[in-house]
Structure formats: C-alpha cells, structure tokens
C-alpha cells in the first residue's frame, strides 16, 4: 500500500455517500463566499492572505512576497510560493525558502508575540540554521521527506542535548523556538 491508497479509499467512500441537503446548501454558500481564494478550483492550490507589515523584522524576504512596507493585506498562492521556493533552492537560499513557506503556512494566523513572525524570527536567529537547512534539503533530495525531518533532528558539533531544532518550544521545556534542545529525546 502506498501513501495515496488510504486517501483514495476515503475519496471513493465519500463519493458513494450522499450528503444531506442542508449540508449541500451550506457548502454552496461557503463556496460563494470563498471561491476567489481557490481561483483554480482546487483547495490545495489556494491563496493565503497575510499582512506584510507584521513580518518587517524577517530577512531575507522573498521577492515573490509583497514588500513588508506594503500597507494592508496581501495574498500569495501555493503556486507562487512553490515557484519562489524552487528559485531559492536553485540559489541555495535556504532561509528565503523557509520564509516563503512559513508566511504561506501561517498567513494571518498567529499572535504577535507567539507563533508567526515572532517564532520565525527566533528560528532565523539560530546559529546552526544554515547547516541544518542544507542538510535537510540534501536529505530531501536524496532520500525523501522522512529523512529530511530526521536531518533537522540530528545533532551536529555545535548543538547541545539531542540537537533537535526547537520550532515550537514544546520539544523540551528549557529552550525557546530557534534554539537547540538541551534535553535528551
């Protein structure tokens, strides 16, 4: 069984079941309100709104994103981010690729002092980030996503503890996002 078999089975089962009329009407109303966010008709390629000014302390800032000096909100699609990341990876601008995906992933969610720009700023301040990102990208290209995530958890000569890069503050209680964990796994 490959990783797509289960989602395909769920799709087949959902297609075989009829949704109740009130649910169909509710989905129609939702689509009328949200269709512009899914311009190509697929939820996976949707556009995310973000406020560039909230990200002003973040560098490097990808050219594909609206400048942080822009007023109000901006939008970026998954396709635009994928293109920006591909370009950044060709130039080995791993931090820029991280920023583009982080902004798309967070959008307008997150709190000023918590997740979002503040957390990304702490992650970008980590001294070993460039080495960690380069190792993860190499592992991704050569072995796949699981090995790429494992590479982010692999200790290097500059890390303490088990070497995992803390991105949430939840991996141990003695680090903040952007620091290496100091407790064993």
Tab-separated table of C-alpha atoms in Angstrom, residues 6 16 27 32 38 60 66 79 90 104 110 112 120-121 133 144-145 150 155 157 159 163 165 169 180:
chain	number	residue	atom	x	y	z
A	6	UNK	CA	-5.791	5.469	2.001
A	16	UNK	CA	-20.527	6.789	-2.607
A	27	UNK	CA	-21.272	24.047	1.127
A	32	UNK	CA	-19.950	31.511	-2.958
A	38	UNK	CA	-9.492	28.955	-4.736
A	60	UNK	CA	15.789	37.511	3.893
A	66	UNK	CA	4.671	41.726	-1.181
A	79	UNK	CA	1.858	28.021	-6.804
A	90	UNK	CA	18.443	26.685	-7.022
A	104	UNK	CA	2.227	30.921	3.300
A	110	UNK	CA	-0.604	33.545	14.885
A	112	UNK	CA	2.402	38.958	17.521
A	120	UNK	CA	10.175	32.658	12.652
A	121	UNK	CA	12.460	35.486	13.806
A	133	UNK	CA	18.577	23.564	6.383
A	144	UNK	CA	12.695	11.876	0.893
A	145	UNK	CA	10.680	13.793	3.465
A	150	UNK	CA	15.283	13.387	10.654
A	155	UNK	CA	22.872	16.674	16.322
A	157	UNK	CA	29.079	19.565	16.536
A	159	UNK	CA	24.475	21.580	19.280
A	163	UNK	CA	20.342	18.515	18.734
A	165	UNK	CA	15.903	22.324	16.302
A	169	UNK	CA	9.008	25.384	22.269
A	180	UNK	CA	18.748	23.574	20.019
